[in-house]
mmCIF file of C-alpha atoms in Angstrom:
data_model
loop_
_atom_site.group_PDB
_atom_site.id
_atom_site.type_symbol
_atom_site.label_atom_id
_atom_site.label_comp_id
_atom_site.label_asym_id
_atom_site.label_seq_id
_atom_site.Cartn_x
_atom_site.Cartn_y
_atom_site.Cartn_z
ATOM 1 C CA UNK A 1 66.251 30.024 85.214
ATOM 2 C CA UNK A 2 66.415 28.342 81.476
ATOM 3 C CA UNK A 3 68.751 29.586 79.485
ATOM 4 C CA UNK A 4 68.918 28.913 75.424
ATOM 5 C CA UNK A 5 71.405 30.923 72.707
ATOM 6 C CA UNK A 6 70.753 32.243 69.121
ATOM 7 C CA UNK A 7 72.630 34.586 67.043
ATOM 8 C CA UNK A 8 70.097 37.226 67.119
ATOM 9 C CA UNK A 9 67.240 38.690 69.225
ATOM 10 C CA UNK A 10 64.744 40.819 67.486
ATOM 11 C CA UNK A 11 62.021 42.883 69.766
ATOM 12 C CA UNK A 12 59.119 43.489 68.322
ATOM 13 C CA UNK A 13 57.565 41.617 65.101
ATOM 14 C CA UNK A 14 56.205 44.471 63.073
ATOM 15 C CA UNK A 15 57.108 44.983 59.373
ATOM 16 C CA UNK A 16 60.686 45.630 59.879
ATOM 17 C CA UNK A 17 61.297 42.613 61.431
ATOM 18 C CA UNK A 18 59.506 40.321 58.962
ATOM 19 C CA UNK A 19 62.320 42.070 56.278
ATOM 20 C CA UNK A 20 64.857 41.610 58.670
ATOM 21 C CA UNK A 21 63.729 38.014 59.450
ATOM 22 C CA UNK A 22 63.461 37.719 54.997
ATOM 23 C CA UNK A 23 66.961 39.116 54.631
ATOM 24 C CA UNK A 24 68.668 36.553 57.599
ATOM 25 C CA UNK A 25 66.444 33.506 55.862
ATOM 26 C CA UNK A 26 69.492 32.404 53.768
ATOM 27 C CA UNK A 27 72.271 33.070 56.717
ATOM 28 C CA UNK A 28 73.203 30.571 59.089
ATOM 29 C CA UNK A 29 72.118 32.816 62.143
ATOM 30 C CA UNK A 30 69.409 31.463 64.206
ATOM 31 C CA UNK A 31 66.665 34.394 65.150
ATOM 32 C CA UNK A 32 64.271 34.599 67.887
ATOM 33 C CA UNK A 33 61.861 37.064 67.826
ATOM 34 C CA UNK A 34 59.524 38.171 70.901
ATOM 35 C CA UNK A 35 56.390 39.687 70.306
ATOM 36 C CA UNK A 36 53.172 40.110 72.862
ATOM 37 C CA UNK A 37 50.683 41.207 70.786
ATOM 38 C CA UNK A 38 50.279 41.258 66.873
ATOM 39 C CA UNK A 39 52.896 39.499 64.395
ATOM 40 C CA UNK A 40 53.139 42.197 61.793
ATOM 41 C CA UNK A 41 52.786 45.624 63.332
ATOM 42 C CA UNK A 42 50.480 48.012 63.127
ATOM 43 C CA UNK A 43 50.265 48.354 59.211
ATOM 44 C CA UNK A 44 48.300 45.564 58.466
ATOM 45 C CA UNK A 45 45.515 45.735 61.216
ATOM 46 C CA UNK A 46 45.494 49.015 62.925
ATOM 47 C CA UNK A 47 46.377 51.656 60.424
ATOM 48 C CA UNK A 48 47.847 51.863 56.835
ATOM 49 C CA UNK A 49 45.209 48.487 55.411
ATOM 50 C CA UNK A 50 42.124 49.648 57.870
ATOM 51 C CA UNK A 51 42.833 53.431 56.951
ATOM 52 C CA UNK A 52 43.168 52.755 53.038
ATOM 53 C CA UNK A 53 39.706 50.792 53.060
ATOM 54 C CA UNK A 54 37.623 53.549 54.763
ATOM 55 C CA UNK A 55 39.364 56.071 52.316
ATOM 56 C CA UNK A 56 38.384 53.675 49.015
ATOM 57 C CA UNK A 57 35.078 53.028 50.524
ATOM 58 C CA UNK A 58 34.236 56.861 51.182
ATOM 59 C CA UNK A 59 34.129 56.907 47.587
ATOM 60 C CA UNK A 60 32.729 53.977 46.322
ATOM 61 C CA UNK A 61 29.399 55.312 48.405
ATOM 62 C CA UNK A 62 29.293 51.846 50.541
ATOM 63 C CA UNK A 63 27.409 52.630 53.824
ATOM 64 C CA UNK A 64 29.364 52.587 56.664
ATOM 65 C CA UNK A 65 28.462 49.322 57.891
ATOM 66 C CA UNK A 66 29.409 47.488 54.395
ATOM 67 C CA UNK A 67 32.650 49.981 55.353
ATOM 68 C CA UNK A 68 33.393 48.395 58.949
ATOM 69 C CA UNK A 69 32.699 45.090 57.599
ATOM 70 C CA UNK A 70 34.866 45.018 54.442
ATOM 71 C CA UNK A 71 37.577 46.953 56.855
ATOM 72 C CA UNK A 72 37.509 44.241 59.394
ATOM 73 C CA UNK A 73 37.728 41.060 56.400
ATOM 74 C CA UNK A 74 40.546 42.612 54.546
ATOM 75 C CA UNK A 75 42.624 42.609 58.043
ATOM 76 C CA UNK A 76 40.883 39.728 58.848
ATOM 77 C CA UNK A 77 39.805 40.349 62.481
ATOM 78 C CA UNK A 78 42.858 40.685 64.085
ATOM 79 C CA UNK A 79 44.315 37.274 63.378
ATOM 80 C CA UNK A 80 47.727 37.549 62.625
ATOM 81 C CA UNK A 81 48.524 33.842 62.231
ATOM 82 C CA UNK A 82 49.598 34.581 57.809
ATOM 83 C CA UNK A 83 52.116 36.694 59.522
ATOM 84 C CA UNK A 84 53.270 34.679 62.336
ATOM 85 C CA UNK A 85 53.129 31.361 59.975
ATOM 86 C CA UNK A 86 55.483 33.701 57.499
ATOM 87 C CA UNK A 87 58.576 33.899 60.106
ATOM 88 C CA UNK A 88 58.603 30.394 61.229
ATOM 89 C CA UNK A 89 58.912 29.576 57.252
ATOM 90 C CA UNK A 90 61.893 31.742 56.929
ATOM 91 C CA UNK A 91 63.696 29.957 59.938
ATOM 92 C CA UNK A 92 62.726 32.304 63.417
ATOM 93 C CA UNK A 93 61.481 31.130 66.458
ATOM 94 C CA UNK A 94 58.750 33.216 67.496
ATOM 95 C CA UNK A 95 58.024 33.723 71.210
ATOM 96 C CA UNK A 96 54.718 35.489 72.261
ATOM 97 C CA UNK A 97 55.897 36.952 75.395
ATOM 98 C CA UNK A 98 57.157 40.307 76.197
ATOM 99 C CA UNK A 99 60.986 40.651 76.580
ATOM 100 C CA UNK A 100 63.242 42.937 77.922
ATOM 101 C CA UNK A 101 67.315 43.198 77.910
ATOM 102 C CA UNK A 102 68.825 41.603 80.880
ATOM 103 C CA UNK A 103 71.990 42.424 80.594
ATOM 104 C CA UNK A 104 74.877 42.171 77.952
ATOM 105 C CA UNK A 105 73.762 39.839 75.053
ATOM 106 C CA UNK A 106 71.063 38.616 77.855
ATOM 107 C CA UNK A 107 67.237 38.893 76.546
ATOM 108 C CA UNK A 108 64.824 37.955 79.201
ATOM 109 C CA UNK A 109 61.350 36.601 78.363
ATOM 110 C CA UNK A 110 58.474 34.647 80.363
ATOM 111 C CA UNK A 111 61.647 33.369 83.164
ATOM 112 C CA UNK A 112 63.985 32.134 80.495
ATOM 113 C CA UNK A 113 67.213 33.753 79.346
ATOM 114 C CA UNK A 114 68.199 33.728 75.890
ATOM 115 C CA UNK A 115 71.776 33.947 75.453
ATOM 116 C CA UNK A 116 72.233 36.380 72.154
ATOM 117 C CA UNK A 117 75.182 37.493 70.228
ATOM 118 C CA UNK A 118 72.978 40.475 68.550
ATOM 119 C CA UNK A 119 70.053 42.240 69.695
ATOM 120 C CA UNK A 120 67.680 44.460 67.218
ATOM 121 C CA UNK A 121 65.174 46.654 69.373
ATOM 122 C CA UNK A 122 62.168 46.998 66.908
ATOM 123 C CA UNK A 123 59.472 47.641 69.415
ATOM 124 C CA UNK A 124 57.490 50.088 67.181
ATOM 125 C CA UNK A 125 55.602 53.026 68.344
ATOM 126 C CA UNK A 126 52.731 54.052 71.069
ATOM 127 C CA UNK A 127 49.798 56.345 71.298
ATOM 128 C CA UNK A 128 51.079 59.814 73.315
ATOM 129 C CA UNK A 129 48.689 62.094 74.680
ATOM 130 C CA UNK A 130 50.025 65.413 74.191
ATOM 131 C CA UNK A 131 50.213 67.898 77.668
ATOM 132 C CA UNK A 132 46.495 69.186 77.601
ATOM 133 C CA UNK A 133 45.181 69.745 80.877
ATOM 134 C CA UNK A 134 42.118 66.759 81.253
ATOM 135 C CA UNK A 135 43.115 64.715 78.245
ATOM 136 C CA UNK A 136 42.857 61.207 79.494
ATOM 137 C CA UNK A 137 43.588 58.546 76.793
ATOM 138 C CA UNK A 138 41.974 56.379 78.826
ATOM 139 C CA UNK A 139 38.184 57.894 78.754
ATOM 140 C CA UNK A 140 35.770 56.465 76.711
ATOM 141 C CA UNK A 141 35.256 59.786 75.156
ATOM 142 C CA UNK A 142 39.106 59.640 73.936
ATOM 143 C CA UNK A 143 39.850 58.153 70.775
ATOM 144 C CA UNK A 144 43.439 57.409 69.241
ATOM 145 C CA UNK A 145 43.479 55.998 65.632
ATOM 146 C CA UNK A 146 43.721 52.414 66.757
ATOM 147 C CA UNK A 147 39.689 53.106 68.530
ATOM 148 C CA UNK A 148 39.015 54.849 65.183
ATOM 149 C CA UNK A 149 40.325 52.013 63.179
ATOM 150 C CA UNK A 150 38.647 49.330 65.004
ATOM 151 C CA UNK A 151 35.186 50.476 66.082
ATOM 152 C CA UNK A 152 32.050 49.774 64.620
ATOM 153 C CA UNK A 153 30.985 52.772 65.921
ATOM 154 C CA UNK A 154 30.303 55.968 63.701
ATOM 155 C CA UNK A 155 29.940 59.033 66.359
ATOM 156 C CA UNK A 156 27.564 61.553 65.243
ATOM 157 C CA UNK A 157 30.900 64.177 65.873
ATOM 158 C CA UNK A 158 34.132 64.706 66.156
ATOM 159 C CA UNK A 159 36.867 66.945 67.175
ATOM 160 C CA UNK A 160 40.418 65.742 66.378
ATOM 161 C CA UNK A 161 43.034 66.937 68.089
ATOM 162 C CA UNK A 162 46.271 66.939 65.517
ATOM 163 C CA UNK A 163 45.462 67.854 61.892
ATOM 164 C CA UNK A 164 48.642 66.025 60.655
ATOM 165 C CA UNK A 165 48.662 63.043 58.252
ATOM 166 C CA UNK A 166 46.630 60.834 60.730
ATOM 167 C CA UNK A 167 43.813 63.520 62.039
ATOM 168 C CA UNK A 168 43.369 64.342 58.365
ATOM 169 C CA UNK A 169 42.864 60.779 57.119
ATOM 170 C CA UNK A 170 40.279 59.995 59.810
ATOM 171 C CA UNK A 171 38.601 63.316 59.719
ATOM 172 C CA UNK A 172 37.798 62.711 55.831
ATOM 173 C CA UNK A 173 36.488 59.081 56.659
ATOM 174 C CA UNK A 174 34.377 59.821 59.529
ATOM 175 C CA UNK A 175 33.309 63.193 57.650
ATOM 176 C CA UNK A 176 32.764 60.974 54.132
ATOM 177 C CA UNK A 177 30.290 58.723 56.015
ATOM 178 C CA UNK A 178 27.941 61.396 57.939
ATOM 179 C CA UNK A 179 30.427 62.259 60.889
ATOM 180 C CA UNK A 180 30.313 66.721 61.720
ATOM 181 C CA UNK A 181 34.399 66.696 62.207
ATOM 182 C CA UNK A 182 36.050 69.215 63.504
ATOM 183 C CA UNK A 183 40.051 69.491 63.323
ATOM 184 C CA UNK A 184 42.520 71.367 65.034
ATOM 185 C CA UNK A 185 45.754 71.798 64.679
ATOM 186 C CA UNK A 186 48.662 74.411 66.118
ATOM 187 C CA UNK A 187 50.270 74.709 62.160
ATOM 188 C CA UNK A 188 48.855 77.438 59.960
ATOM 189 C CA UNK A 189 47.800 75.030 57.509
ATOM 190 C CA UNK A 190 47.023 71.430 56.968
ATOM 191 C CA UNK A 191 50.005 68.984 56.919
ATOM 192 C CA UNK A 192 52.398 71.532 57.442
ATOM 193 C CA UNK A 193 55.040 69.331 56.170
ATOM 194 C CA UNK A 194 54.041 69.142 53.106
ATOM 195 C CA UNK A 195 54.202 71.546 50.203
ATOM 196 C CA UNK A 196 52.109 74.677 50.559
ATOM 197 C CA UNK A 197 50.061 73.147 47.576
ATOM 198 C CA UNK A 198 49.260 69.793 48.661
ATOM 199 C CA UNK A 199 48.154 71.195 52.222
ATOM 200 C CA UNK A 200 45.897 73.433 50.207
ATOM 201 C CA UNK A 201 44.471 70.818 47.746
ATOM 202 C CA UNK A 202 44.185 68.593 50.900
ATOM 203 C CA UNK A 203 42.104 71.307 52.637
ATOM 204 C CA UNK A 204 39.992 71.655 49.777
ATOM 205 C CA UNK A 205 39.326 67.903 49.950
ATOM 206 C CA UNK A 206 38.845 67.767 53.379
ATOM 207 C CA UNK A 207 35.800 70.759 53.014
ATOM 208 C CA UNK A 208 34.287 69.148 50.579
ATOM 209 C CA UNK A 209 33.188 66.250 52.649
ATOM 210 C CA UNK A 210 32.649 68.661 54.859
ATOM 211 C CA UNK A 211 35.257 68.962 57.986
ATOM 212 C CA UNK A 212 35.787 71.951 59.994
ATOM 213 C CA UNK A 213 39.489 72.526 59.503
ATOM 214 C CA UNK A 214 40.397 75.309 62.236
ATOM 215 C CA UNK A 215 44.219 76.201 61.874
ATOM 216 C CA UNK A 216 46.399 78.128 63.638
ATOM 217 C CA UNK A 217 45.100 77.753 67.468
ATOM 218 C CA UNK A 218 45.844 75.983 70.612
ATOM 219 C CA UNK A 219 43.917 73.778 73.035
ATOM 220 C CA UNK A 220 44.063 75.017 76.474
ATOM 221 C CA UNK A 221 41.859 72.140 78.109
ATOM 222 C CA UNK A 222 39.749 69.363 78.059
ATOM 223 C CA UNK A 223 36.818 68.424 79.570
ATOM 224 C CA UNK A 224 34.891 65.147 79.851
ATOM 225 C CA UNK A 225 31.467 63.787 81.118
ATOM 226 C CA UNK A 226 29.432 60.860 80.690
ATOM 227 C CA UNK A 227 27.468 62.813 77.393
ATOM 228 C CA UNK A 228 29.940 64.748 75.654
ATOM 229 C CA UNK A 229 33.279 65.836 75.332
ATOM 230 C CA UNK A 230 34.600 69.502 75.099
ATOM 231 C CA UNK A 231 37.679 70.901 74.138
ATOM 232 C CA UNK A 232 38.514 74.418 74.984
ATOM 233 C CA UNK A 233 40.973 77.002 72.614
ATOM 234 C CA UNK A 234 42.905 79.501 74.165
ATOM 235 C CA UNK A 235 40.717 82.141 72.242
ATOM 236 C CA UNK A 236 37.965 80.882 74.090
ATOM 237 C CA UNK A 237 36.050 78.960 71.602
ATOM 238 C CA UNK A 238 34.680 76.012 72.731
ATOM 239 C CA UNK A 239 34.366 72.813 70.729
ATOM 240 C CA UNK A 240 31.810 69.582 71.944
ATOM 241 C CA UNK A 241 31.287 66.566 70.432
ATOM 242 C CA UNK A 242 30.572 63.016 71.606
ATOM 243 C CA UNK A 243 34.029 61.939 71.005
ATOM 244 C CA UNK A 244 37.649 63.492 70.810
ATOM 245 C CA UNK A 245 39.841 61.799 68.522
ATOM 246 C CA UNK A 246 43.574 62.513 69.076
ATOM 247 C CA UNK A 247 46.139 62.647 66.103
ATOM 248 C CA UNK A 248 48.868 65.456 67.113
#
């Protein structure tokens, strides 16, 4: 087994480790940082700079192909190389392998041992289906907001499941550009974290584009086939559309 030593071990390479990385630059600590996928987190590529585009360009009354494509330059297909190119200038060694903690000050990546005095565990977040019965994240029917944020596709409907911050967002962009959207959500009203008047101006928003905001009800079930999916509410409504997007 290889072994090698720095200072300090950082897991994950999203947008708090590039300020990490930015406040270390002028230390005399040597950083590795370990990253599989994308150098610079979801922000850039998968959700705040994709989101913010389809948002601008719902109202600029671009088409939803001069959307996708205008979405896809500004995070410039996926290629994270500005990012990765912006650690090794501040001094990190950047390994694009997945790690895990070996033992004490021991990180362990692609069979070599890095010898640490420090490790930061900046790993970032995943997708989590909630507990509905037949909810399968991976169907092709199932959507989470990375799908949403990277298709070209624009499904005739929608249901999201989650009427939060996220299910909001995407329910006014697929909505804006010809989408029927449906959202549902457990709260009484939208973005029930927010003050009672900024849920209600963003519900007035989200009508006027056209969304179905149903508040106030639970999903019992699921169901999927090859043509449609269907989610069922404990009140017995049922709501079909060719794809379920979910945003709890």
């Amino acid at each position: 087994m290889t072994r090698t030593e720095f200072d300090v071990a950082v897991l994950g390479a999203g947008s708090a480790t590039e300020a990490l990385v930015g406040h270390l630059a002028d230390s005399d600590l040597s950083v590795v940082v370990f990253e599989p996928g994308l150098v610079g987190g979801e922000c850039p590529f998968l959700a705040c700079m994709p989101s913010k585009a389809m948002l601008h360009d719902v109202g600029t009354g671009r088409t939803w192909d001069e959307a996708v494509r205008r979405r896809d330059e500004i995070v410039s297909h996926l290629d994270d190389d500005e990012h990765a190119e912006g650690l090794l200038g501040r001094g990190a060694t950047l390994v694009r392998k997945r790690a895990a903690i070996a033992g004490a000050g021991v990180v362990r990546a692609g069979g070599v041992d890095y010898a640490v005095t420090d490790i930061v565990i900046a790993t970032g977040a995943r997708p989590v289906a909630p507990d509905i019965d037949g909810l399968d994240l991976a169907h092709e029917r199932v959507w989470t907001s990375r799908d949403a944020l990277t298709t070209t596709e624009r499904p005739e409907s929608i249901v999201m499941i989650g009427g939060g911050v996220v299910g909001s967002e995407l329910a006014y962009v697929f909505a804006g550009f010809g989408s029927k959207v449906t959202t549902l959500d457990e709260s009484e009203r939208p973005i029930d974290t927010f003050h009672p008047e900024v849920s209600r101006l963003i519900g007035e928003h989200l009508a006027r584009v056209g969304v179905d905001v149903v508040n106030g009800i639970s999903v019992e079930r699921v169901t999927l086939s090859d043509d449609h999916a269907a989610v069922h509410l404990t009140d017995g409504t049922v709501h079909r559309a060719d794809r379920i997007l979910v945003a709890p």
